[in-house]
XYZ file of C-alpha atoms in Angstrom:
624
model
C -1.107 -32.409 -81.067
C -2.748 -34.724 -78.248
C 0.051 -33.874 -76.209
C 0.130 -29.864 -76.310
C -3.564 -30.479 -75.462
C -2.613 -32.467 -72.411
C -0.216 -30.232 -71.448
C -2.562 -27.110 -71.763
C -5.519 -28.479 -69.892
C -3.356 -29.208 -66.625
C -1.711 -25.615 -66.869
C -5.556 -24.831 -66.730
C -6.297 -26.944 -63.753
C -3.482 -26.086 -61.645
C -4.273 -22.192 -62.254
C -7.450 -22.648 -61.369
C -6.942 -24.690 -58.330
C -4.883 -21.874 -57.144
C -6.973 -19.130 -57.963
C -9.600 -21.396 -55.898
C -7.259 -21.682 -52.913
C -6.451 -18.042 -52.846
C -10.090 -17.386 -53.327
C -11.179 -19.400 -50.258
C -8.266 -18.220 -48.289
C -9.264 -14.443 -49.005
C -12.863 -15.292 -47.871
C -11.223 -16.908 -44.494
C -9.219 -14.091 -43.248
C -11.965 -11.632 -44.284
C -14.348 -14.169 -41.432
C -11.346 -13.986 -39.192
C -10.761 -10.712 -39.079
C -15.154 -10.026 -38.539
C -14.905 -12.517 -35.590
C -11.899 -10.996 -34.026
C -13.148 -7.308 -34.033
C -16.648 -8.706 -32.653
C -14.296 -10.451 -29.613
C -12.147 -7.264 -28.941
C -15.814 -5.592 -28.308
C -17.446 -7.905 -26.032
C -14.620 -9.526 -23.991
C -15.157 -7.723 -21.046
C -18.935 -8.156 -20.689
C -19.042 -11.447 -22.594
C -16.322 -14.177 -22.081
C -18.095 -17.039 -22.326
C -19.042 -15.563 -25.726
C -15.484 -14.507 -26.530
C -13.690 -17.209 -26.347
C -15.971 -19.199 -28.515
C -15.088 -16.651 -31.631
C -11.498 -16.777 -30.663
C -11.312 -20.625 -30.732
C -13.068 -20.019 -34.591
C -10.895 -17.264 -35.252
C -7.110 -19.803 -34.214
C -8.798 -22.737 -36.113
C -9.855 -20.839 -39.435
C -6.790 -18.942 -39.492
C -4.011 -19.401 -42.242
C -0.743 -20.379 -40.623
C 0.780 -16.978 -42.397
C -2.121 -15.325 -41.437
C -0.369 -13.589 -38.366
C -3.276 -10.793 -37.714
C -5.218 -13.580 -37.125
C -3.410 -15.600 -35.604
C -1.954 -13.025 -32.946
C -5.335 -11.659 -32.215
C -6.869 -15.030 -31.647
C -4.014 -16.174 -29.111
C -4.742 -12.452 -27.134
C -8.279 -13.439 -27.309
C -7.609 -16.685 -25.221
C -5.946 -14.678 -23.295
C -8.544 -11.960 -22.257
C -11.429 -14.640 -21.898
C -10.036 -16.605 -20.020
C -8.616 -13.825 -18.068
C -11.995 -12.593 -17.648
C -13.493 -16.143 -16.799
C -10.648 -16.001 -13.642
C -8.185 -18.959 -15.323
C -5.539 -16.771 -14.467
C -2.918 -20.052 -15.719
C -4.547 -20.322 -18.959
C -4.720 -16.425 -19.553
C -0.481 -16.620 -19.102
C -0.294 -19.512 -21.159
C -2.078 -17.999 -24.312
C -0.321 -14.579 -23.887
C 2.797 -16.088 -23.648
C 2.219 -17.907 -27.284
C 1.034 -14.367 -28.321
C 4.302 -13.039 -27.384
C 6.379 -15.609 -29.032
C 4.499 -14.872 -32.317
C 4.614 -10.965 -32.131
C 8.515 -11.355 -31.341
C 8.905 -13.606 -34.331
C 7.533 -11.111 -36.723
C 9.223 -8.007 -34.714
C 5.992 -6.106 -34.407
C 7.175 -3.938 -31.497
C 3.196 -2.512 -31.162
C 2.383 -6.230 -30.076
C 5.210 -7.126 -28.347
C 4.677 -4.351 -26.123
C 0.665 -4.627 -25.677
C 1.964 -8.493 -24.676
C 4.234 -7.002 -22.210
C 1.493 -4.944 -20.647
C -0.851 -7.460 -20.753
C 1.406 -10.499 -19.153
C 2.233 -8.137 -16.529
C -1.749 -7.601 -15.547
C -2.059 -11.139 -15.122
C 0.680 -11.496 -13.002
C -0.484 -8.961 -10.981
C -3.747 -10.482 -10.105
C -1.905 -13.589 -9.552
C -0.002 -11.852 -6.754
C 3.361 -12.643 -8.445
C 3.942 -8.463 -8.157
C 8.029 -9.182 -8.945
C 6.777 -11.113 -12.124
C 4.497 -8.179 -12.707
C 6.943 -5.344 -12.087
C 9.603 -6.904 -14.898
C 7.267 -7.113 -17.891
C 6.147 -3.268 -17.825
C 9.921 -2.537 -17.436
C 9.811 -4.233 -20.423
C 6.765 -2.516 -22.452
C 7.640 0.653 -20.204
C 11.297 0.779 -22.067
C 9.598 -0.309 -25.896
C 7.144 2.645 -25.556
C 9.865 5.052 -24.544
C 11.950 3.929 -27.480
C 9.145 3.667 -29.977
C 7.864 6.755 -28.525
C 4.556 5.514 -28.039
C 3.271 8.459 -26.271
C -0.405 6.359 -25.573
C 0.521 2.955 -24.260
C 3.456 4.477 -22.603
C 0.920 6.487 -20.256
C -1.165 3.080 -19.745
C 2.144 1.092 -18.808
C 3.210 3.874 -16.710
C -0.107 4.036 -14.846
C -0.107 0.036 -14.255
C 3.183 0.287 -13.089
C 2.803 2.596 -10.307
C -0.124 0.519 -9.098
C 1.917 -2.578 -8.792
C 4.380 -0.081 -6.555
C 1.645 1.312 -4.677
C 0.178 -2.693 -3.903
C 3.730 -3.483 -2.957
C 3.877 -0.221 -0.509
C 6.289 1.625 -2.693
C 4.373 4.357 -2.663
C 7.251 6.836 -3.600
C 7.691 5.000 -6.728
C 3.909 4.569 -7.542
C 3.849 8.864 -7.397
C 6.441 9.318 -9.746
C 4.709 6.450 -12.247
C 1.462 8.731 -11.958
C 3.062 12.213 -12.309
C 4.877 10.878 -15.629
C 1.941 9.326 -16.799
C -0.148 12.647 -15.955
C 2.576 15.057 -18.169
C 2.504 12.627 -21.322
C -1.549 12.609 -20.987
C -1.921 16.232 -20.350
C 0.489 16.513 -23.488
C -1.425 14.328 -26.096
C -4.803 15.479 -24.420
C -5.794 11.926 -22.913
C -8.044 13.201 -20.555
C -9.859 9.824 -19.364
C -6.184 8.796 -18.455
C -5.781 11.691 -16.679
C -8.987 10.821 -13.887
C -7.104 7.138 -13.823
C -4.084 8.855 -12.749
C -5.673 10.979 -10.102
C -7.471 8.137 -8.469
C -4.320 6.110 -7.956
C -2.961 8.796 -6.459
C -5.777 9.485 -4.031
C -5.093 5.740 -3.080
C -1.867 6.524 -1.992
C -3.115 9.784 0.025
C -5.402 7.110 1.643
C -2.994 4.587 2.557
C -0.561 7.364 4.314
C -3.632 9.098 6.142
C -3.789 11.973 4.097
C -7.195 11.923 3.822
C -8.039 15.588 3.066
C -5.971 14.868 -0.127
C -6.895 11.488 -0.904
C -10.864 12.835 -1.232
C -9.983 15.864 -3.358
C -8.302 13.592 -5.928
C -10.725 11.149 -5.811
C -13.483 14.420 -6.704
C -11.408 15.341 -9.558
C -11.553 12.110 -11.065
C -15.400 11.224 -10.695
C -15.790 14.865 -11.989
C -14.003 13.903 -15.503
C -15.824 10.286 -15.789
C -19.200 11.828 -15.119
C -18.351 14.174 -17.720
C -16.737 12.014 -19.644
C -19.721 9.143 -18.585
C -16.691 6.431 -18.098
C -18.903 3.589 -16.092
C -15.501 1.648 -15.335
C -14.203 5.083 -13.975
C -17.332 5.693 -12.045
C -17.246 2.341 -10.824
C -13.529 2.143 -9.460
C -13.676 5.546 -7.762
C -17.381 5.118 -6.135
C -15.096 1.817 -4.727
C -12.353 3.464 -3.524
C -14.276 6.342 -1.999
C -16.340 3.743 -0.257
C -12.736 2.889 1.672
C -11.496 6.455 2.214
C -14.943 6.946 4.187
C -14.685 3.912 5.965
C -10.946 4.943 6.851
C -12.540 7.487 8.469
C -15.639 5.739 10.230
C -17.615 7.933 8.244
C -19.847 4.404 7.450
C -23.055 5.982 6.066
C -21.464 7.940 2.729
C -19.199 5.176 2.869
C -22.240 2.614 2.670
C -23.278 4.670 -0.240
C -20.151 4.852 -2.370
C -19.703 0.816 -2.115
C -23.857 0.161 -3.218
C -22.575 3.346 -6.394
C -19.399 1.284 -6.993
C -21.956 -1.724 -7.047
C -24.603 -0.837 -9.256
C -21.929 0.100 -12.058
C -20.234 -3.187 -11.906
C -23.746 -4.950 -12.345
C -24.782 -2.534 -15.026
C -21.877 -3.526 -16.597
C -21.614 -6.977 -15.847
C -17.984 -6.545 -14.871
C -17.262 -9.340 -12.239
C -13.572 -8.177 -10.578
C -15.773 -4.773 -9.974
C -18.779 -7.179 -8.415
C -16.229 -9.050 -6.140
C -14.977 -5.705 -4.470
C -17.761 -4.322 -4.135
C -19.351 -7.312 -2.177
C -16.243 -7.874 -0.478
C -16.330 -4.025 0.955
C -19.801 -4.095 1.817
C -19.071 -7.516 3.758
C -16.732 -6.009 5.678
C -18.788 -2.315 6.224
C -21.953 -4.548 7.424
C -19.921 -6.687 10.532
C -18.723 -2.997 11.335
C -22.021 -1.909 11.622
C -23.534 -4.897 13.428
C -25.647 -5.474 10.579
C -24.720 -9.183 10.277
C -27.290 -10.524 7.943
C -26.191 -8.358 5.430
C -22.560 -8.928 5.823
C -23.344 -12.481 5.582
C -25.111 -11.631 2.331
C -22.353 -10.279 0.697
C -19.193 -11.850 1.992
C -20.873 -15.062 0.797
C -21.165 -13.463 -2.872
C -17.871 -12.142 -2.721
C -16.226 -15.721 -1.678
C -18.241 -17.452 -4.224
C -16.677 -14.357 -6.925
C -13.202 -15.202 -4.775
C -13.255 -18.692 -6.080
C -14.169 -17.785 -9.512
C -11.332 -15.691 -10.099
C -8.963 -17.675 -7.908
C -8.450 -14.748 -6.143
C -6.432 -15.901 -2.740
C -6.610 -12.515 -0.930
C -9.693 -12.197 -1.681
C -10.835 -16.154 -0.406
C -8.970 -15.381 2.877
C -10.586 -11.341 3.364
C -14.159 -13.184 2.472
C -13.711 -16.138 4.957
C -12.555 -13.781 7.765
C -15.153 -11.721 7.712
C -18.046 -14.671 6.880
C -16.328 -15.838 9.998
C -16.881 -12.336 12.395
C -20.578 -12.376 10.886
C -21.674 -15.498 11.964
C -19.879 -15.175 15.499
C -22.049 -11.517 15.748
C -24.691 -14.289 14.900
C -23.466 -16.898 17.704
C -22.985 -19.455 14.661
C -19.770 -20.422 16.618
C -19.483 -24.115 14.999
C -19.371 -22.467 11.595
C -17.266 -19.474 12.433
C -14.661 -21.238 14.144
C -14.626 -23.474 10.940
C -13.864 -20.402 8.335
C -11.879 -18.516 10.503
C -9.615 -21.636 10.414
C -9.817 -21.451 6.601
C -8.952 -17.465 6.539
C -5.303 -18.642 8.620
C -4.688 -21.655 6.508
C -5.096 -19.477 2.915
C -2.989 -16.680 5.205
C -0.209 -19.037 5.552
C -0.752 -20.565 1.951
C -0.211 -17.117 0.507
C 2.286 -16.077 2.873
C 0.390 -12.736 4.041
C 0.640 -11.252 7.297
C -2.060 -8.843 7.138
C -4.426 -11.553 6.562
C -3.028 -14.228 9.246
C -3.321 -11.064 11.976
C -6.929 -10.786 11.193
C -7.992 -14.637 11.034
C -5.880 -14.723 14.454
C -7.914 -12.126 16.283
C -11.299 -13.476 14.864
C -10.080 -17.182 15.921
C -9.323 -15.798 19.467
C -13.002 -13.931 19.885
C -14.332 -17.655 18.997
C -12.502 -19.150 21.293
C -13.307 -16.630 24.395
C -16.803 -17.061 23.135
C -17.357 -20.778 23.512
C -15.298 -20.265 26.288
C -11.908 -21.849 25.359
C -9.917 -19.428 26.912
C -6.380 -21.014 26.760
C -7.140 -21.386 23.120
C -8.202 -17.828 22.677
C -4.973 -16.818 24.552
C -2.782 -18.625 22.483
C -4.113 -17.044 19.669
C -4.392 -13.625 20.997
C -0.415 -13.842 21.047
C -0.381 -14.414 17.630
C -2.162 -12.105 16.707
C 0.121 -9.105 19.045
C 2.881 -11.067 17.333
C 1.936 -10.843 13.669
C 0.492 -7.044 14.647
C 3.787 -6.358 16.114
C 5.864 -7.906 13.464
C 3.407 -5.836 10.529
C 4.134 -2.307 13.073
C 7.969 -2.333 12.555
C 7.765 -3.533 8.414
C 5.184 -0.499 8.414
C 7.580 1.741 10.544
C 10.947 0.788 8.385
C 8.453 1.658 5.352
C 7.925 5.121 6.558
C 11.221 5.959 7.436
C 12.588 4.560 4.007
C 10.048 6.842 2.295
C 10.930 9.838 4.682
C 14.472 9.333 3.975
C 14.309 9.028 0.673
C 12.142 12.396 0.140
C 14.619 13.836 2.601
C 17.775 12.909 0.226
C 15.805 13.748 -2.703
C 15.350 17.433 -1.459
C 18.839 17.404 0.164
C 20.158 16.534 -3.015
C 18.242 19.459 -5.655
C 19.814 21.772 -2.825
C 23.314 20.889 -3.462
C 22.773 20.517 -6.702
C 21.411 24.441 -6.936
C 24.088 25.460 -4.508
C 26.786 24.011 -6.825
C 25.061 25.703 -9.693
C 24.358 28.956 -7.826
C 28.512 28.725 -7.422
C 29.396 28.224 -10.566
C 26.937 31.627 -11.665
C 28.952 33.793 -9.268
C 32.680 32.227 -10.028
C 31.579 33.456 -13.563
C 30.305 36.211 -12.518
C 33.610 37.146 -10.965
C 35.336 36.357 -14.250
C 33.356 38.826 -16.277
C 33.719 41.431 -13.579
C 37.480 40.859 -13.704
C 37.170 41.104 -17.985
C 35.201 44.011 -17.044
C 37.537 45.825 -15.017
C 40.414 45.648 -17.237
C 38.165 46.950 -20.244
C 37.751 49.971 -18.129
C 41.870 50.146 -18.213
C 41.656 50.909 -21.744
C 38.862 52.808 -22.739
C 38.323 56.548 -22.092
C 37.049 58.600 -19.448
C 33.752 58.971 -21.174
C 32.900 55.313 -20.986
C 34.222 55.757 -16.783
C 31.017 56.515 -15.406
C 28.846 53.926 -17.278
C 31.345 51.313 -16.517
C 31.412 52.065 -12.754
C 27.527 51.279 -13.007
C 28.247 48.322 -14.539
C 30.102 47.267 -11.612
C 27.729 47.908 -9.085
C 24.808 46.003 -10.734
C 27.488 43.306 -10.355
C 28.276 43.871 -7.357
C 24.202 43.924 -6.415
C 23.760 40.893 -8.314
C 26.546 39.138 -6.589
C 25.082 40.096 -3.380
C 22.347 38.802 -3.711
C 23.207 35.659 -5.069
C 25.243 35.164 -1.961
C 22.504 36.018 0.134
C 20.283 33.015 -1.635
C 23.393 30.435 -0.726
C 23.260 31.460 2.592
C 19.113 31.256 2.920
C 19.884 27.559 0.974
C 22.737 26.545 3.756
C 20.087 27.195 6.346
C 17.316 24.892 4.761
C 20.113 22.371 5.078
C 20.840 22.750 8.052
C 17.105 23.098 8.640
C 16.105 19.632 6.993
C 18.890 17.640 8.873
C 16.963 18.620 12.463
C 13.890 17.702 10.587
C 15.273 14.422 9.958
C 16.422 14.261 13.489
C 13.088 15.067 15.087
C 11.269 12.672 12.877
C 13.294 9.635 14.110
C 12.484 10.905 17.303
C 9.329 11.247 16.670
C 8.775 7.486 14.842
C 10.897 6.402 18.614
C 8.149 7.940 20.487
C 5.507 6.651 18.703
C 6.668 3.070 19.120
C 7.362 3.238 23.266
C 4.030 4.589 23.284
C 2.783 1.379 21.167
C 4.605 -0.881 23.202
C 3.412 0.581 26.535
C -0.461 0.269 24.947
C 0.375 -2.777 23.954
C 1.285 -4.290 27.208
C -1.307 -2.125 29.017
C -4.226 -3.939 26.857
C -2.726 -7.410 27.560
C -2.887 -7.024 31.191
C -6.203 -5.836 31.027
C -6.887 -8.454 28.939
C -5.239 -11.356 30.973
C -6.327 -10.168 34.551
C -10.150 -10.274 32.597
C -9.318 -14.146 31.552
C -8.229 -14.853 35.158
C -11.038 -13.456 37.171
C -13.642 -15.551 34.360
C -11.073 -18.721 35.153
C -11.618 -18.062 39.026
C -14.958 -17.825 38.620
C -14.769 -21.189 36.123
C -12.976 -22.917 39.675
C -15.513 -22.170 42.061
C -18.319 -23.564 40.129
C -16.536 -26.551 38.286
C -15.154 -29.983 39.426
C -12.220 -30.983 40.173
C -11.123 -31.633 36.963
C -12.412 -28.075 36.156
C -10.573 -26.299 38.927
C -7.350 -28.463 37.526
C -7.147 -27.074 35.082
C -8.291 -23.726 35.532
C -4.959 -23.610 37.995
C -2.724 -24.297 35.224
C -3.991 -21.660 33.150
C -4.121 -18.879 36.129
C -0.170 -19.949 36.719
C 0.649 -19.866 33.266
C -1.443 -16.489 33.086
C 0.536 -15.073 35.814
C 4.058 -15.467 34.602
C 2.607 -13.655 31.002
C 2.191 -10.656 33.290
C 5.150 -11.257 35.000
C 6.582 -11.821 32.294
C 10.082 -9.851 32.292
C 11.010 -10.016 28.470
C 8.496 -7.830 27.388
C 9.459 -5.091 29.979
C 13.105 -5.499 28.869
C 12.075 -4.829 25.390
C 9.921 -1.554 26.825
C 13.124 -0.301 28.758
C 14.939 -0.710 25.391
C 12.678 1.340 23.523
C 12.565 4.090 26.755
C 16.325 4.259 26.526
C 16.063 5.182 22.879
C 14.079 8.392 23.433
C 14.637 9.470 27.483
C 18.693 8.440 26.263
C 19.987 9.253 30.160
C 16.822 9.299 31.929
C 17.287 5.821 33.702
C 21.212 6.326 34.371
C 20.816 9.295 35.860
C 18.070 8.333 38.033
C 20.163 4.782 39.166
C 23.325 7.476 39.616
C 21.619 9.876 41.891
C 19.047 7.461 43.820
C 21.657 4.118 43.795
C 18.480 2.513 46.615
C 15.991 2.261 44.219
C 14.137 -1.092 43.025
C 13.772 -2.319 39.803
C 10.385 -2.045 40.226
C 10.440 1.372 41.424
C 12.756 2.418 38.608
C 9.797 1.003 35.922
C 7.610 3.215 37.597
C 9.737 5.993 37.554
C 9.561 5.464 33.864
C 6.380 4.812 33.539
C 5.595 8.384 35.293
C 8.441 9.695 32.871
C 5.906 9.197 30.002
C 3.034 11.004 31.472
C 0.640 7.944 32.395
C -2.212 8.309 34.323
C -2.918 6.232 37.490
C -5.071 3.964 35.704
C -2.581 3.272 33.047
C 0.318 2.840 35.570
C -1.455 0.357 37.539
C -2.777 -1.788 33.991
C 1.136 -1.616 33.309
C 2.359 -2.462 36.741
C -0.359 -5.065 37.402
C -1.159 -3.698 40.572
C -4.270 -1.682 42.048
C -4.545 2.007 42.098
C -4.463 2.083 45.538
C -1.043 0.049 45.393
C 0.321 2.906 42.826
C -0.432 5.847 45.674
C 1.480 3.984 48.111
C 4.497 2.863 45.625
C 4.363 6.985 44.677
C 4.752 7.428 48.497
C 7.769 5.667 49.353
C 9.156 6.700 46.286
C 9.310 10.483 47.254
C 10.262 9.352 51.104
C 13.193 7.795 48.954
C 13.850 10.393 46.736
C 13.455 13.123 49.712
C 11.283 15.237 47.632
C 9.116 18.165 49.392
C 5.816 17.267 49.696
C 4.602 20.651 47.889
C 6.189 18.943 44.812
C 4.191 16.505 42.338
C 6.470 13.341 42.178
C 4.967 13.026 38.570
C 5.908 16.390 37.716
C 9.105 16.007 39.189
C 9.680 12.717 37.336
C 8.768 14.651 33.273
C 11.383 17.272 34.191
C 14.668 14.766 35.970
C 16.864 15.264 34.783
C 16.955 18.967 35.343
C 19.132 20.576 32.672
């Protein structure tokens, strides 16, 4: 009896321990899940905040809990994203991935995707970027999740269009745009359109590149998006300053700015300084680009945001030398190269290079300054032909696209009329058979055929043309691109004359006022000063380019006039190209006078009539 007793009362215990434990673990994830939906709503204006609920959220959740427990590792995640730990942000995703891909929920795999590939982005590591919405691109299409498939797609063509690819960013936004416009996302929609006005912007197509960006403030004032409003206000701010139009510019970027404060959103807050940094030095207004580039380094930092720190420090740097804080601008302008190199980006080493060199020239360091004025041509060369190859890859690739839907309709167009002919022949020996009353409407049968075919022919032909049409298109666009370049490379060279016979004359000056050590000196930077302009590399380089667009200009000339110079065969070029007299002589390094007397043995040499322009005579040799 004692022992039935016993045995009952610890059946008892036991079921009520575990109605206890299932109790309190009820009450736990019901906490979890009210501190997780209060973190999904504030982590973009509240991180700090955030983070705090998520760390509750991890430690009060059950290890089988995996809502919780998912949710609370992408909470990490977004605070920490939003707090610019970029390092921890992966870190906590990547356990959030792991989990969702141990419980094959393919909704949180792929928001994991999307999200790693954010991070990656602002990271810089684009390649990184670019392989995890391949991923969540591929799971949406396949799970045919119509809504985060038009997010991934939109992300995606960003990273193309940061990377240049600007093709391959417009097709991301046009697909994005059709599966919108299908489920009636309209907020998406106005995303889409601004990233494409970005890419109008980039290529120059600014018309375009405004009307887009219109169209999507339009839908998030309707739609009273304040991100929306923010990010286009931004971008508009950089169309407009594309276009030196700096006072609606100046407006857009303080718009852009008093959405991100109204909203707390700090990435928004750092761009906005950054522009306005960079719009104040243009405008000589360098108090208040001081103001802001400061704010916008200090945000830089924050977020660990290397473009950014070297864009901020740059420009700091040209405020302060507007200032004649040389000391201090020298200083960051040697930061902006160093985070240049660091990151490995030309754009910004160009820039810190021609700031560096206006320091120098300032405080009157001129070899210094020259040294890195070359770098800067250098880098600004070397950023002209990736930019040029660019073009031409995109040109060429729109050009095979089209090229390619022509054959394509030609070989369909084909195949319509070889059937055509089949029924015809069907046709015709019908009419063998059947009687003479069925003649007449069979004859008109024919000739509708025969119309049809016609025409049909006639549209091949028309298509065979456009062929034909698009490969002299191609052909006048690499001419075109050659052009543009010779003319670069004759600025180019023009400008650094200029700009070296303006060093010498302030190093002469230097010698006759200086010591002995002073003058020295000074003479070893005139001689090394002299051979740059003498320098014959760069004019080889400029005859290579001339040879690529006047092909027989130069052989010609050195086959009919064998007694010309070298030096009057560059100026024979030179003329080729339309220069002025001014322009010739920059080039040349010679005075204007000395170009009207090298023009007049020229034409004693080339026995020309003195009625006749040499010039005009050069722009038409040789005659055809």
């Amino acid at each position: 009896m004692n022992t039935s007793f016993h045995s009952i009362m610890v059946i008892l215990l036991w079921l009520y321990a575990a109605w206890d434990t299932a109790a309190q673990t009820d009450a736990d994830t019901v906490m979890v899940r009210q501190w997780i939906d209060s973190a999904w709503d504030m982590r973009i204006e509240e991180p700090e905040k955030t983070l705090i609920l998520a760390q509750k959220a991890l430690a009060k959740s059950p290890a089988d809990f995996y809502f919780g427990n998912v949710n609370a590792l992408q909470l990490h995640g977004e605070s920490y994203f939003g707090l610019g730990k970029m390092d921890s942000a992966l870190y906590y995703y990547h356990l959030a991935l792991q989990a969702s891909l141990s419980k094959e929920d393919r909704y949180e795999i792929g928001n994991n995707y999307s999200s790693l590939a954010s991070i990656y982005l602002s990271t810089g590591r684009k390649d990184s970027s670019l392989y995890y919405y391949d991923l969540a691109i591929d799971l949406f299409e396949d799970s045919k999740d119509s809504s985060s498939l038009s997010d991934a797609l939109l992300r995606y063509g960003n990273v193309h269009n940061d990377m240049g690819n600007h093709a391959q960013a417009i097709d991301a936004y046009l697909a994005s745009i059709r599966i919108c416009e299908s489920i009636g996302r309209e907020l998406y929609i106005a995303y889409n359109y601004g990233a494409i006005a970005t890419v109008h912007d980039k290529q120059g197509n600014f018309e375009q590149a405004e009307k887009y960006f219109l169209q999507a403030l339009e839908i998030f004032e309707k739609l009273d998006d304040w991100y929306g409003l923010m990010g286009v206000y931004n971008n508009l701010g950089v169309l407009y300053k594309n276009q030196q139009k700096y006072d609606q510019a100046l407006n857009a970027y303080n718009q852009s700015l008093v959405y991100s404060d109204s909203i707390s959103f700090t990435p928004g807050q750092l761009s906005a300084h950054t522009n306005l940094g960079i719009l104040h030095t243009k405008l000589r207004q360098f108090e208040l680009a001081l103001h802001h580039s400061s704010i916008g380094l200090d945000l830089s930092y924050t977020f660990e945001d290397k473009d950014a720190i070297g864009d901020n420090l740059n420009w700091i740097a040209r405020a302060q030398l507007g200032l004649k804080d040389y000391s201090t601008a020298l200083e960051n302008a040697k930061a902006a190269i160093d985070i240049g190199h660091e990151i490995e980006s030309l754009e910004r080493q160009r820039d810190a290079s021609l700031t560096l060199s206006e320091v120098y020239a300032a405080t009157h360091r001129y070899a210094e300054s020259l040294e890195m004025f070359k770098a800067y041509a250098s880098i600004k060369d070397s950023l002209f032909n990736i930019g040029k190859t660019k073009q031409m890859d995109e040109l060429l690739t729109l050009y095979e696209t089209e090229k390619k839907d022509n054959e394509i309709a030609l070989l369909a167009k084909k195949a319509e009329i070889d059937q055509i002919k089949k029924t015809r022949l069907w046709i015709a020996f019908g009419l063998s058979i059947l009687t003479g009353g069925l003649f007449i409407y069979l004859q008109w049968v024919r000739r509708s055929r025969d119309r049809k075919i016609h025409a049909q022919e006639k549209e091949l032909e028309i298509r065979r043309r456009r062929t034909a049409e698009l490969e002299n298109e191609k052909i006048t666009r690499e001419l075109d691109f050659k052009k543009q370049e010779l003319a670069a490379k004759a600025l180019q060279l023009a400008r650094k004359n200029e700009f070296l016979q303006s060093v010498q004359k302030q190093v002469e000056q230097l010698r006759e006022h200086g010591t002995s050590e002073v003058e020295n000196t000074t003479r070893q930077i005139s001689r090394q000063i002299r051979r740059d302009i003498e320098s014959e590399e760069e004019w080889d380089q400029f005859l290579a380019s001339f040879r690529e667009v006047h092909k027989d200009f130069i052989d010609e000339l050195q086959k009919t006039y064998p007694s010309l110079t070298k030096g009057e065969i560059r100026l024979a070029c030179l003329m080729k190209m339309n220069l002025s007299g001014k322009e010739l002589a920059s080039m040349l390094n010679i005075s204007y006078e000395g170009i009207k007397k090298a023009r007049h043995r020229m034409r004693k040499k080339l026995n020309i009539d003195s009625e006749i322009d040499i010039q005009d005579y050069m722009l038409s040799f040789p005659a055809v």
